[in-house]
Amino acid sequence: MSARVGASPLASAPVMAAYRYCEAVTALQARNFSYGIRLLPEAKRLAMSALYALARRVDDIGDGELPAEQKTEALARTRALLDEIREGTVGEEDTDPIKVALADAARRFPIPLGGFDELIDGVEMDLKGVEYQTFDELKVYCRCVAGSIGRLSLGVYGCEDWERGAAYADTLGLALQLTNILRDLREDALNGRTYLPAEDLVRFGCQQGFALPQLPAGADFTGLVAFEAARAQQAFTEGLQLLPMLDRRSRAATAAMAGIYHRLLGRIAADPHSVLRGRVSLPGWEKAYVALSGLAGGRS
């Protein structure tokens, strides 16, 4: 499955304005993501910004302060937006810049828009308070909220062996989401959410969760983090087999984004209790270094 790029990466003034809005959203709210996609040629970079902007809208609906019923209605409107894009009925004069930009991107690239439906499915799991008893159950959620983004991105990047590429993208998404889950353990717990499988929490004596200032006596938190980090590392190792299947700049963008999260995982594994003290992050210079390493052909 390869990209069917138009003769020019540029669009009309209204569509370019919509893309610039999406780029601004991406630069402001997704620095890790933006470090990767800035390595892409313009047409692909703009399309990826449109993908991110809609994904961010879906996430913001789920994480926002609206009552659950209004969140459900907002997600339904987003599904309707996707139907408009599929039907090709979105005009340049539409007042929603994300819809305009994504509609143009979908005309230029074979983007599997069903990935957004899966992302919405994942957010709806959060709204319902779904908990995961086993790792297999958690993987379904990760496929929805992270693997979906990998497969959407692959539509922009292009990949001749779509089936294998999509499988690797799913696995890489699993690695990124597991890293996110570990990084956000305390924050999620304070918001009433624990994503790690219940069977793992019981195994390591952490079934009381992570909202309290102190872990209960006998809890093997270090063992739990090491166990989950090893799973994430295995997913990185498998998922990064996607890289040779991409063109040079798409490979660089993917390596940069994955490299940043892989470094985060390494820091968490080296100091598990850091995630209980605050959000683990990389300084800007290190993210830039990882991005340049990806462009040079390394896996960062």
PDB file of C-alpha atoms in Angstrom:
ATOM      1  CA  MET A   1       0.000   0.000   0.000  1.00  0.00           C
ATOM      2  CA  SER A   2       1.781   3.161  -1.133  1.00  0.00           C
ATOM      3  CA  ALA A   3       0.885   6.836  -0.980  1.00  0.00           C
ATOM      4  CA  ARG A   4      -0.859   8.405  -3.967  1.00  0.00           C
ATOM      5  CA  VAL A   5       0.581  11.879  -3.578  1.00  0.00           C
ATOM      6  CA  GLY A   6      -0.726  14.664  -5.803  1.00  0.00           C
ATOM      7  CA  ALA A   7       1.480  16.534  -8.248  1.00  0.00           C
ATOM      8  CA  SER A   8       2.016  19.339  -5.750  1.00  0.00           C
ATOM      9  CA  PRO A   9       2.251  19.113  -1.967  1.00  0.00           C
ATOM     10  CA  LEU A  10       0.617  22.526  -1.714  1.00  0.00           C
ATOM     11  CA  ALA A  11      -3.113  23.152  -1.595  1.00  0.00           C
ATOM     12  CA  SER A  12      -5.397  26.152  -1.994  1.00  0.00           C
ATOM     13  CA  ALA A  13      -5.184  29.059   0.456  1.00  0.00           C
ATOM     14  CA  PRO A  14      -8.179  27.935   2.596  1.00  0.00           C
ATOM     15  CA  VAL A  15      -6.826  24.390   2.836  1.00  0.00           C
ATOM     16  CA  MET A  16      -3.314  25.605   3.660  1.00  0.00           C
ATOM     17  CA  ALA A  17      -4.785  27.798   6.394  1.00  0.00           C
ATOM     18  CA  ALA A  18      -6.506  24.705   7.805  1.00  0.00           C
ATOM     19  CA  TYR A  19      -3.224  22.811   7.723  1.00  0.00           C
ATOM     20  CA  ARG A  20      -1.410  25.660   9.487  1.00  0.00           C
ATOM     21  CA  TYR A  21      -3.995  25.505  12.248  1.00  0.00           C
ATOM     22  CA  CYS A  22      -3.314  21.772  12.643  1.00  0.00           C
ATOM     23  CA  GLU A  23       0.431  22.410  12.690  1.00  0.00           C
ATOM     24  CA  ALA A  24      -0.038  24.964  15.462  1.00  0.00           C
ATOM     25  CA  VAL A  25      -2.067  22.469  17.503  1.00  0.00           C
ATOM     26  CA  THR A  26       0.628  19.842  17.019  1.00  0.00           C
ATOM     27  CA  ALA A  27       3.521  22.150  17.925  1.00  0.00           C
ATOM     28  CA  LEU A  28       1.736  23.392  21.040  1.00  0.00           C
ATOM     29  CA  GLN A  29       0.340  20.147  22.401  1.00  0.00           C
ATOM     30  CA  ALA A  30       2.526  17.320  21.077  1.00  0.00           C
ATOM     31  CA  ARG A  31       6.178  18.186  21.268  1.00  0.00           C
ATOM     32  CA  ASN A  32       7.364  14.585  21.094  1.00  0.00           C
ATOM     33  CA  PHE A  33       5.231  13.990  18.009  1.00  0.00           C
ATOM     34  CA  SER A  34       6.261  17.264  16.370  1.00  0.00           C
ATOM     35  CA  TYR A  35       9.952  16.458  16.770  1.00  0.00           C
ATOM     36  CA  GLY A  36       9.413  13.416  14.566  1.00  0.00           C
ATOM     37  CA  ILE A  37       7.155  14.768  11.833  1.00  0.00           C
ATOM     38  CA  ARG A  38       9.272  17.855  11.205  1.00  0.00           C
ATOM     39  CA  LEU A  39      11.662  15.458   9.424  1.00  0.00           C
ATOM     40  CA  LEU A  40       9.034  14.664   6.761  1.00  0.00           C
ATOM     41  CA  PRO A  41       8.571  16.352   3.382  1.00  0.00           C
ATOM     42  CA  GLU A  42       5.883  19.020   3.415  1.00  0.00           C
ATOM     43  CA  ALA A  43       2.929  17.036   2.074  1.00  0.00           C
ATOM     44  CA  LYS A  44       3.444  14.240   4.586  1.00  0.00           C
ATOM     45  CA  ARG A  45       4.185  16.623   7.436  1.00  0.00           C
ATOM     46  CA  LEU A  46       0.963  18.534   6.831  1.00  0.00           C
ATOM     47  CA  ALA A  47      -1.056  15.319   6.603  1.00  0.00           C
ATOM     48  CA  MET A  48       0.443  14.059   9.866  1.00  0.00           C
ATOM     49  CA  SER A  49      -0.451  17.346  11.549  1.00  0.00           C
ATOM     50  CA  ALA A  50      -4.058  16.876  10.436  1.00  0.00           C
ATOM     51  CA  LEU A  51      -4.042  13.324  11.809  1.00  0.00           C
ATOM     52  CA  TYR A  52      -2.693  14.508  15.135  1.00  0.00           C
ATOM     53  CA  ALA A  53      -5.121  17.423  15.416  1.00  0.00           C
ATOM     54  CA  LEU A  54      -8.161  15.157  15.116  1.00  0.00           C
ATOM     55  CA  ALA A  55      -6.637  12.560  17.443  1.00  0.00           C
ATOM     56  CA  ARG A  56      -6.009  15.340  19.960  1.00  0.00           C
ATOM     57  CA  ARG A  57      -9.615  16.481  19.677  1.00  0.00           C
ATOM     58  CA  VAL A  58     -10.790  12.951  20.473  1.00  0.00           C
ATOM     59  CA  ASP A  59      -8.427  12.722  23.454  1.00  0.00           C
ATOM     60  CA  ASP A  60      -9.509  16.123  24.731  1.00  0.00           C
ATOM     61  CA  ILE A  61     -13.145  15.043  24.614  1.00  0.00           C
ATOM     62  CA  GLY A  62     -12.322  12.041  26.757  1.00  0.00           C
ATOM     63  CA  ASP A  63     -10.127  13.984  29.206  1.00  0.00           C
ATOM     64  CA  GLY A  64     -12.281  17.107  29.397  1.00  0.00           C
ATOM     65  CA  GLU A  65     -14.710  18.347  32.029  1.00  0.00           C
ATOM     66  CA  LEU A  66     -17.954  17.747  30.121  1.00  0.00           C
ATOM     67  CA  PRO A  67     -20.535  15.376  31.616  1.00  0.00           C
ATOM     68  CA  ALA A  68     -20.285  11.837  30.277  1.00  0.00           C
ATOM     69  CA  GLU A  69     -23.436  12.195  28.184  1.00  0.00           C
ATOM     70  CA  GLN A  70     -22.062  15.275  26.403  1.00  0.00           C
ATOM     71  CA  LYS A  71     -18.743  13.523  25.828  1.00  0.00           C
ATOM     72  CA  THR A  72     -20.598  10.648  24.181  1.00  0.00           C
ATOM     73  CA  GLU A  73     -22.451  13.115  21.944  1.00  0.00           C
ATOM     74  CA  ALA A  74     -19.183  14.852  21.009  1.00  0.00           C
ATOM     75  CA  LEU A  75     -17.620  11.514  20.058  1.00  0.00           C
ATOM     76  CA  ALA A  76     -20.683  10.715  17.938  1.00  0.00           C
ATOM     77  CA  ARG A  77     -20.231  14.036  16.121  1.00  0.00           C
ATOM     78  CA  THR A  78     -16.623  13.078  15.440  1.00  0.00           C
ATOM     79  CA  ARG A  79     -17.750   9.789  13.891  1.00  0.00           C
ATOM     80  CA  ALA A  80     -20.129  11.805  11.712  1.00  0.00           C
ATOM     81  CA  LEU A  81     -17.216  14.042  10.677  1.00  0.00           C
ATOM     82  CA  LEU A  82     -15.307  10.958   9.565  1.00  0.00           C
ATOM     83  CA  ASP A  83     -18.304   9.844   7.506  1.00  0.00           C
ATOM     84  CA  GLU A  84     -18.303  13.215   5.739  1.00  0.00           C
ATOM     85  CA  ILE A  85     -14.639  12.784   4.870  1.00  0.00           C
ATOM     86  CA  ARG A  86     -15.234   9.263   3.587  1.00  0.00           C
ATOM     87  CA  GLU A  87     -18.113  10.506   1.433  1.00  0.00           C
ATOM     88  CA  GLY A  88     -15.995  13.346   0.021  1.00  0.00           C
ATOM     89  CA  THR A  89     -18.528  16.009   0.992  1.00  0.00           C
ATOM     90  CA  VAL A  90     -16.222  18.354   2.946  1.00  0.00           C
ATOM     91  CA  GLY A  91     -15.779  21.704   1.193  1.00  0.00           C
ATOM     92  CA  GLU A  92     -12.943  24.195   1.575  1.00  0.00           C
ATOM     93  CA  GLU A  93     -15.391  26.700   3.045  1.00  0.00           C
ATOM     94  CA  ASP A  94     -16.185  24.451   6.023  1.00  0.00           C
ATOM     95  CA  THR A  95     -15.595  26.264   9.306  1.00  0.00           C
ATOM     96  CA  ASP A  96     -13.811  23.309  10.966  1.00  0.00           C
ATOM     97  CA  PRO A  97     -10.124  23.552   9.974  1.00  0.00           C
ATOM     98  CA  ILE A  98      -9.318  20.049  11.215  1.00  0.00           C
ATOM     99  CA  LYS A  99     -12.047  18.561   9.045  1.00  0.00           C
ATOM    100  CA  VAL A 100     -10.861  20.553   6.008  1.00  0.00           C
ATOM    101  CA  ALA A 101      -7.210  19.566   6.473  1.00  0.00           C
ATOM    102  CA  LEU A 102      -7.934  15.900   7.119  1.00  0.00           C
ATOM    103  CA  ALA A 103     -10.279  15.709   4.129  1.00  0.00           C
ATOM    104  CA  ASP A 104      -7.498  17.035   1.910  1.00  0.00           C
ATOM    105  CA  ALA A 105      -4.965  14.646   3.440  1.00  0.00           C
ATOM    106  CA  ALA A 106      -7.340  11.714   2.860  1.00  0.00           C
ATOM    107  CA  ARG A 107      -7.565  12.674  -0.822  1.00  0.00           C
ATOM    108  CA  ARG A 108      -3.794  12.725  -1.139  1.00  0.00           C
ATOM    109  CA  PHE A 109      -2.930   9.616   0.863  1.00  0.00           C
ATOM    110  CA  PRO A 110      -4.582   6.207   1.454  1.00  0.00           C
ATOM    111  CA  ILE A 111      -5.258   6.921   5.126  1.00  0.00           C
ATOM    112  CA  PRO A 112      -7.219   4.099   6.822  1.00  0.00           C
ATOM    113  CA  LEU A 113      -9.751   6.387   8.505  1.00  0.00           C
ATOM    114  CA  GLY A 114     -11.181   3.456  10.446  1.00  0.00           C
ATOM    115  CA  GLY A 115      -8.231   3.978  12.783  1.00  0.00           C
ATOM    116  CA  PHE A 116     -10.025   7.048  14.131  1.00  0.00           C
ATOM    117  CA  ASP A 117     -13.104   4.946  14.836  1.00  0.00           C
ATOM    118  CA  GLU A 118     -10.880   2.626  16.871  1.00  0.00           C
ATOM    119  CA  LEU A 119      -9.416   5.612  18.717  1.00  0.00           C
ATOM    120  CA  ILE A 120     -12.944   6.713  19.598  1.00  0.00           C
ATOM    121  CA  ASP A 121     -13.681   3.151  20.745  1.00  0.00           C
ATOM    122  CA  GLY A 122     -10.711   3.413  23.119  1.00  0.00           C
ATOM    123  CA  VAL A 123     -11.881   6.740  24.533  1.00  0.00           C
ATOM    124  CA  GLU A 124     -15.331   5.253  25.060  1.00  0.00           C
ATOM    125  CA  MET A 125     -13.666   2.471  27.083  1.00  0.00           C
ATOM    126  CA  ASP A 126     -12.248   5.184  29.328  1.00  0.00           C
ATOM    127  CA  LEU A 127     -15.650   6.847  29.673  1.00  0.00           C
ATOM    128  CA  LYS A 128     -17.143   3.529  30.755  1.00  0.00           C
ATOM    129  CA  GLY A 129     -14.363   3.019  33.295  1.00  0.00           C
ATOM    130  CA  VAL A 130     -13.257  -0.240  31.731  1.00  0.00           C
ATOM    131  CA  GLU A 131     -10.557  -2.008  33.736  1.00  0.00           C
ATOM    132  CA  TYR A 132      -8.188  -4.637  32.399  1.00  0.00           C
ATOM    133  CA  GLN A 133      -7.811  -7.933  34.189  1.00  0.00           C
ATOM    134  CA  THR A 134      -5.166  -9.377  31.865  1.00  0.00           C
ATOM    135  CA  PHE A 135      -2.461  -8.120  29.551  1.00  0.00           C
ATOM    136  CA  ASP A 136      -4.400  -9.420  26.542  1.00  0.00           C
ATOM    137  CA  GLU A 137      -7.316  -7.177  27.531  1.00  0.00           C
ATOM    138  CA  LEU A 138      -4.991  -4.190  27.903  1.00  0.00           C
ATOM    139  CA  LYS A 139      -3.532  -4.867  24.449  1.00  0.00           C
ATOM    140  CA  VAL A 140      -6.995  -4.396  22.918  1.00  0.00           C
ATOM    141  CA  TYR A 141      -7.168  -0.939  24.503  1.00  0.00           C
ATOM    142  CA  CYS A 142      -3.623  -0.103  23.372  1.00  0.00           C
ATOM    143  CA  ARG A 143      -4.476  -1.136  19.811  1.00  0.00           C
ATOM    144  CA  CYS A 144      -7.382   1.293  19.885  1.00  0.00           C
ATOM    145  CA  VAL A 145      -5.630   4.332  21.334  1.00  0.00           C
ATOM    146  CA  ALA A 146      -2.077   3.874  20.018  1.00  0.00           C
ATOM    147  CA  GLY A 147      -1.883   1.161  17.362  1.00  0.00           C
ATOM    148  CA  SER A 148      -4.595   3.042  15.492  1.00  0.00           C
ATOM    149  CA  ILE A 149      -2.340   6.105  15.249  1.00  0.00           C
ATOM    150  CA  GLY A 150       0.484   3.935  13.927  1.00  0.00           C
ATOM    151  CA  ARG A 151      -1.727   2.521  11.184  1.00  0.00           C
ATOM    152  CA  LEU A 152      -3.096   5.963  10.309  1.00  0.00           C
ATOM    153  CA  SER A 153       0.477   7.232  10.056  1.00  0.00           C
ATOM    154  CA  LEU A 154       1.460   4.319   7.857  1.00  0.00           C
ATOM    155  CA  GLY A 155      -1.172   5.462   5.364  1.00  0.00           C
ATOM    156  CA  VAL A 156       0.735   8.727   5.042  1.00  0.00           C
ATOM    157  CA  TYR A 157       4.221   7.224   5.103  1.00  0.00           C
ATOM    158  CA  GLY A 158       3.470   4.505   2.561  1.00  0.00           C
ATOM    159  CA  CYS A 159       4.373   0.829   2.878  1.00  0.00           C
ATOM    160  CA  GLU A 160       4.369  -1.776   0.110  1.00  0.00           C
ATOM    161  CA  ASP A 161       3.720  -4.693   2.480  1.00  0.00           C
ATOM    162  CA  TRP A 162       0.741  -3.180   4.261  1.00  0.00           C
ATOM    163  CA  GLU A 163      -0.221  -6.261   6.283  1.00  0.00           C
ATOM    164  CA  ARG A 164       3.214  -6.734   7.853  1.00  0.00           C
ATOM    165  CA  GLY A 165       3.737  -3.003   8.235  1.00  0.00           C
ATOM    166  CA  ALA A 166       0.409  -2.529   9.996  1.00  0.00           C
ATOM    167  CA  ALA A 167       1.223  -5.373  12.407  1.00  0.00           C
ATOM    168  CA  TYR A 168       4.566  -3.772  13.291  1.00  0.00           C
ATOM    169  CA  ALA A 169       2.874  -0.359  13.658  1.00  0.00           C
ATOM    170  CA  ASP A 170       0.402  -1.911  16.094  1.00  0.00           C
ATOM    171  CA  THR A 171       3.224  -3.404  18.140  1.00  0.00           C
ATOM    172  CA  LEU A 172       5.175  -0.155  18.159  1.00  0.00           C
ATOM    173  CA  GLY A 173       2.008   1.600  19.307  1.00  0.00           C
ATOM    174  CA  LEU A 174       1.767  -0.922  22.148  1.00  0.00           C
ATOM    175  CA  ALA A 175       5.329  -0.046  23.188  1.00  0.00           C
ATOM    176  CA  LEU A 176       4.581   3.673  23.193  1.00  0.00           C
ATOM    177  CA  GLN A 177       1.326   3.266  25.120  1.00  0.00           C
ATOM    178  CA  LEU A 178       2.885   1.020  27.762  1.00  0.00           C
ATOM    179  CA  THR A 179       5.545   3.694  28.237  1.00  0.00           C
ATOM    180  CA  ASN A 180       2.804   6.315  28.589  1.00  0.00           C
ATOM    181  CA  ILE A 181       0.979   4.172  31.128  1.00  0.00           C
ATOM    182  CA  LEU A 182       4.099   3.785  33.264  1.00  0.00           C
ATOM    183  CA  ARG A 183       4.959   7.481  32.999  1.00  0.00           C
ATOM    184  CA  ASP A 184       1.451   8.563  34.015  1.00  0.00           C
ATOM    185  CA  LEU A 185       0.806   6.035  36.811  1.00  0.00           C
ATOM    186  CA  ARG A 186       0.412   8.639  39.549  1.00  0.00           C
ATOM    187  CA  GLU A 187      -1.517  11.163  37.452  1.00  0.00           C
ATOM    188  CA  ASP A 188      -3.951   8.525  36.179  1.00  0.00           C
ATOM    189  CA  ALA A 189      -4.431   7.118  39.685  1.00  0.00           C
ATOM    190  CA  LEU A 190      -5.319  10.557  41.038  1.00  0.00           C
ATOM    191  CA  ASN A 191      -7.926  10.751  38.274  1.00  0.00           C
ATOM    192  CA  GLY A 192      -9.360   7.405  39.311  1.00  0.00           C
ATOM    193  CA  ARG A 193      -7.764   5.321  36.549  1.00  0.00           C
ATOM    194  CA  THR A 194      -5.331   2.406  36.659  1.00  0.00           C
ATOM    195  CA  TYR A 195      -4.487   0.864  33.311  1.00  0.00           C
ATOM    196  CA  LEU A 196      -2.054  -1.871  34.312  1.00  0.00           C
ATOM    197  CA  PRO A 197      -3.610  -5.354  34.351  1.00  0.00           C
ATOM    198  CA  ALA A 198      -5.224  -6.299  37.660  1.00  0.00           C
ATOM    199  CA  GLU A 199      -3.459  -9.655  37.641  1.00  0.00           C
ATOM    200  CA  ASP A 200      -0.076  -7.862  37.577  1.00  0.00           C
ATOM    201  CA  LEU A 201      -1.042  -5.512  40.395  1.00  0.00           C
ATOM    202  CA  VAL A 202      -1.997  -8.480  42.565  1.00  0.00           C
ATOM    203  CA  ARG A 203       1.171 -10.358  41.663  1.00  0.00           C
ATOM    204  CA  PHE A 204       3.348  -7.481  42.893  1.00  0.00           C
ATOM    205  CA  GLY A 205       1.180  -6.420  45.840  1.00  0.00           C
ATOM    206  CA  CYS A 206       0.124  -3.137  44.259  1.00  0.00           C
ATOM    207  CA  GLN A 207      -3.614  -3.783  43.965  1.00  0.00           C
ATOM    208  CA  GLN A 208      -4.403  -0.740  46.135  1.00  0.00           C
ATOM    209  CA  GLY A 209      -3.245   1.487  43.284  1.00  0.00           C
ATOM    210  CA  PHE A 210      -1.009   4.541  43.250  1.00  0.00           C
ATOM    211  CA  ALA A 211      -3.124   7.459  44.449  1.00  0.00           C
ATOM    212  CA  LEU A 212      -1.928   7.321  48.070  1.00  0.00           C
ATOM    213  CA  PRO A 213       1.284   9.159  49.062  1.00  0.00           C
ATOM    214  CA  GLN A 214       2.898   5.938  50.222  1.00  0.00           C
ATOM    215  CA  LEU A 215       2.787   2.452  48.740  1.00  0.00           C
ATOM    216  CA  PRO A 216       1.448  -0.246  51.087  1.00  0.00           C
ATOM    217  CA  ALA A 217       3.915  -2.348  53.049  1.00  0.00           C
ATOM    218  CA  GLY A 218       5.090  -5.327  51.036  1.00  0.00           C
ATOM    219  CA  ALA A 219       4.345  -3.794  47.639  1.00  0.00           C
ATOM    220  CA  ASP A 220       7.034  -4.657  45.096  1.00  0.00           C
ATOM    221  CA  PHE A 221       6.673  -1.530  42.992  1.00  0.00           C
ATOM    222  CA  THR A 222      10.172  -1.843  41.543  1.00  0.00           C
ATOM    223  CA  GLY A 223       9.385  -5.387  40.419  1.00  0.00           C
ATOM    224  CA  LEU A 224       6.104  -4.276  38.841  1.00  0.00           C
ATOM    225  CA  VAL A 225       7.751  -1.495  36.835  1.00  0.00           C
ATOM    226  CA  ALA A 226      10.585  -3.795  35.752  1.00  0.00           C
ATOM    227  CA  PHE A 227       8.050  -6.391  34.595  1.00  0.00           C
ATOM    228  CA  GLU A 228       5.989  -3.910  32.565  1.00  0.00           C
ATOM    229  CA  ALA A 229       9.078  -2.152  31.212  1.00  0.00           C
ATOM    230  CA  ALA A 230      10.382  -5.490  29.931  1.00  0.00           C
ATOM    231  CA  ARG A 231       7.089  -5.980  28.088  1.00  0.00           C
ATOM    232  CA  ALA A 232       7.403  -2.525  26.564  1.00  0.00           C
ATOM    233  CA  GLN A 233      11.006  -3.222  25.556  1.00  0.00           C
ATOM    234  CA  GLN A 234       9.971  -6.426  23.829  1.00  0.00           C
ATOM    235  CA  ALA A 235       7.286  -4.484  21.930  1.00  0.00           C
ATOM    236  CA  PHE A 236       9.855  -1.861  20.908  1.00  0.00           C
ATOM    237  CA  THR A 237      12.216  -4.555  19.630  1.00  0.00           C
ATOM    238  CA  GLU A 238       9.500  -6.131  17.514  1.00  0.00           C
ATOM    239  CA  GLY A 239       7.776  -2.938  16.406  1.00  0.00           C
ATOM    240  CA  LEU A 240      10.961  -1.258  15.234  1.00  0.00           C
ATOM    241  CA  GLN A 241      11.193  -3.889  12.506  1.00  0.00           C
ATOM    242  CA  LEU A 242       8.855  -1.489  10.718  1.00  0.00           C
ATOM    243  CA  LEU A 243      11.717   0.948  10.078  1.00  0.00           C
ATOM    244  CA  PRO A 244      13.385  -0.823   7.100  1.00  0.00           C
ATOM    245  CA  MET A 245       9.973  -0.957   5.393  1.00  0.00           C
ATOM    246  CA  LEU A 246       9.699   2.857   5.218  1.00  0.00           C
ATOM    247  CA  ASP A 247      11.344   5.439   2.997  1.00  0.00           C
ATOM    248  CA  ARG A 248      14.269   7.324   4.498  1.00  0.00           C
ATOM    249  CA  ARG A 249      12.435  10.359   5.870  1.00  0.00           C
ATOM    250  CA  SER A 250       9.408   8.416   7.098  1.00  0.00           C
ATOM    251  CA  ARG A 251      11.844   6.024   8.754  1.00  0.00           C
ATOM    252  CA  ALA A 252      13.622   8.995  10.374  1.00  0.00           C
ATOM    253  CA  ALA A 253      10.351  10.438  11.685  1.00  0.00           C
ATOM    254  CA  THR A 254       9.282   7.100  13.135  1.00  0.00           C
ATOM    255  CA  ALA A 255      12.718   6.461  14.649  1.00  0.00           C
ATOM    256  CA  ALA A 256      12.680   9.905  16.258  1.00  0.00           C
ATOM    257  CA  MET A 257       9.267   9.488  17.886  1.00  0.00           C
ATOM    258  CA  ALA A 258      10.003   5.936  19.002  1.00  0.00           C
ATOM    259  CA  GLY A 259      13.472   6.938  20.184  1.00  0.00           C
ATOM    260  CA  ILE A 260      12.131   9.635  22.493  1.00  0.00           C
ATOM    261  CA  TYR A 261       9.704   7.218  24.144  1.00  0.00           C
ATOM    262  CA  HIS A 262      12.353   4.500  24.304  1.00  0.00           C
ATOM    263  CA  ARG A 263      14.621   6.844  26.226  1.00  0.00           C
ATOM    264  CA  LEU A 264      11.750   7.679  28.574  1.00  0.00           C
ATOM    265  CA  LEU A 265      11.247   3.972  29.162  1.00  0.00           C
ATOM    266  CA  GLY A 266      14.937   3.583  29.965  1.00  0.00           C
ATOM    267  CA  ARG A 267      14.794   6.343  32.554  1.00  0.00           C
ATOM    268  CA  ILE A 268      11.700   4.870  34.161  1.00  0.00           C
ATOM    269  CA  ALA A 269      13.273   1.406  34.282  1.00  0.00           C
ATOM    270  CA  ALA A 270      16.431   2.844  35.870  1.00  0.00           C
ATOM    271  CA  ASP A 271      14.478   4.755  38.546  1.00  0.00           C
ATOM    272  CA  PRO A 272      10.983   3.234  38.913  1.00  0.00           C
ATOM    273  CA  HIS A 273       9.907   5.527  41.755  1.00  0.00           C
ATOM    274  CA  SER A 274      10.485   8.593  39.558  1.00  0.00           C
ATOM    275  CA  VAL A 275       6.977   8.130  38.128  1.00  0.00           C
ATOM    276  CA  LEU A 276       5.545   8.580  41.632  1.00  0.00           C
ATOM    277  CA  ARG A 277       7.385  11.880  42.084  1.00  0.00           C
ATOM    278  CA  GLY A 278       6.271  13.541  38.845  1.00  0.00           C
ATOM    279  CA  ARG A 279       6.151  13.211  35.085  1.00  0.00           C
ATOM    280  CA  VAL A 280       9.380  11.871  33.581  1.00  0.00           C
ATOM    281  CA  SER A 281      10.425  13.798  30.477  1.00  0.00           C
ATOM    282  CA  LEU A 282      13.408  14.539  28.266  1.00  0.00           C
ATOM    283  CA  PRO A 283      14.918  18.021  27.836  1.00  0.00           C
ATOM    284  CA  GLY A 284      14.500  19.687  24.455  1.00  0.00           C
ATOM    285  CA  TRP A 285      18.131  19.266  23.479  1.00  0.00           C
ATOM    286  CA  GLU A 286      17.912  15.503  23.980  1.00  0.00           C
ATOM    287  CA  LYS A 287      14.748  15.242  21.875  1.00  0.00           C
ATOM    288  CA  ALA A 288      16.506  17.185  19.116  1.00  0.00           C
ATOM    289  CA  TYR A 289      19.479  14.842  19.358  1.00  0.00           C
ATOM    290  CA  VAL A 290      17.206  11.813  19.031  1.00  0.00           C
ATOM    291  CA  ALA A 291      15.498  13.348  16.005  1.00  0.00           C
ATOM    292  CA  LEU A 292      18.819  14.046  14.299  1.00  0.00           C
ATOM    293  CA  SER A 293      19.987  10.527  15.095  1.00  0.00           C
ATOM    294  CA  GLY A 294      16.883   9.193  13.356  1.00  0.00           C
ATOM    295  CA  LEU A 295      17.607  11.296  10.287  1.00  0.00           C
ATOM    296  CA  ALA A 296      21.154   9.952  10.256  1.00  0.00           C
ATOM    297  CA  GLY A 297      19.832   6.404  10.179  1.00  0.00           C
ATOM    298  CA  GLY A 298      20.167   5.394  13.803  1.00  0.00           C
ATOM    299  CA  ARG A 299      17.465   4.015  16.094  1.00  0.00           C
ATOM    300  CA  SER A 300      18.331   6.538  18.813  1.00  0.00           C
TER     301      SER A 300
END
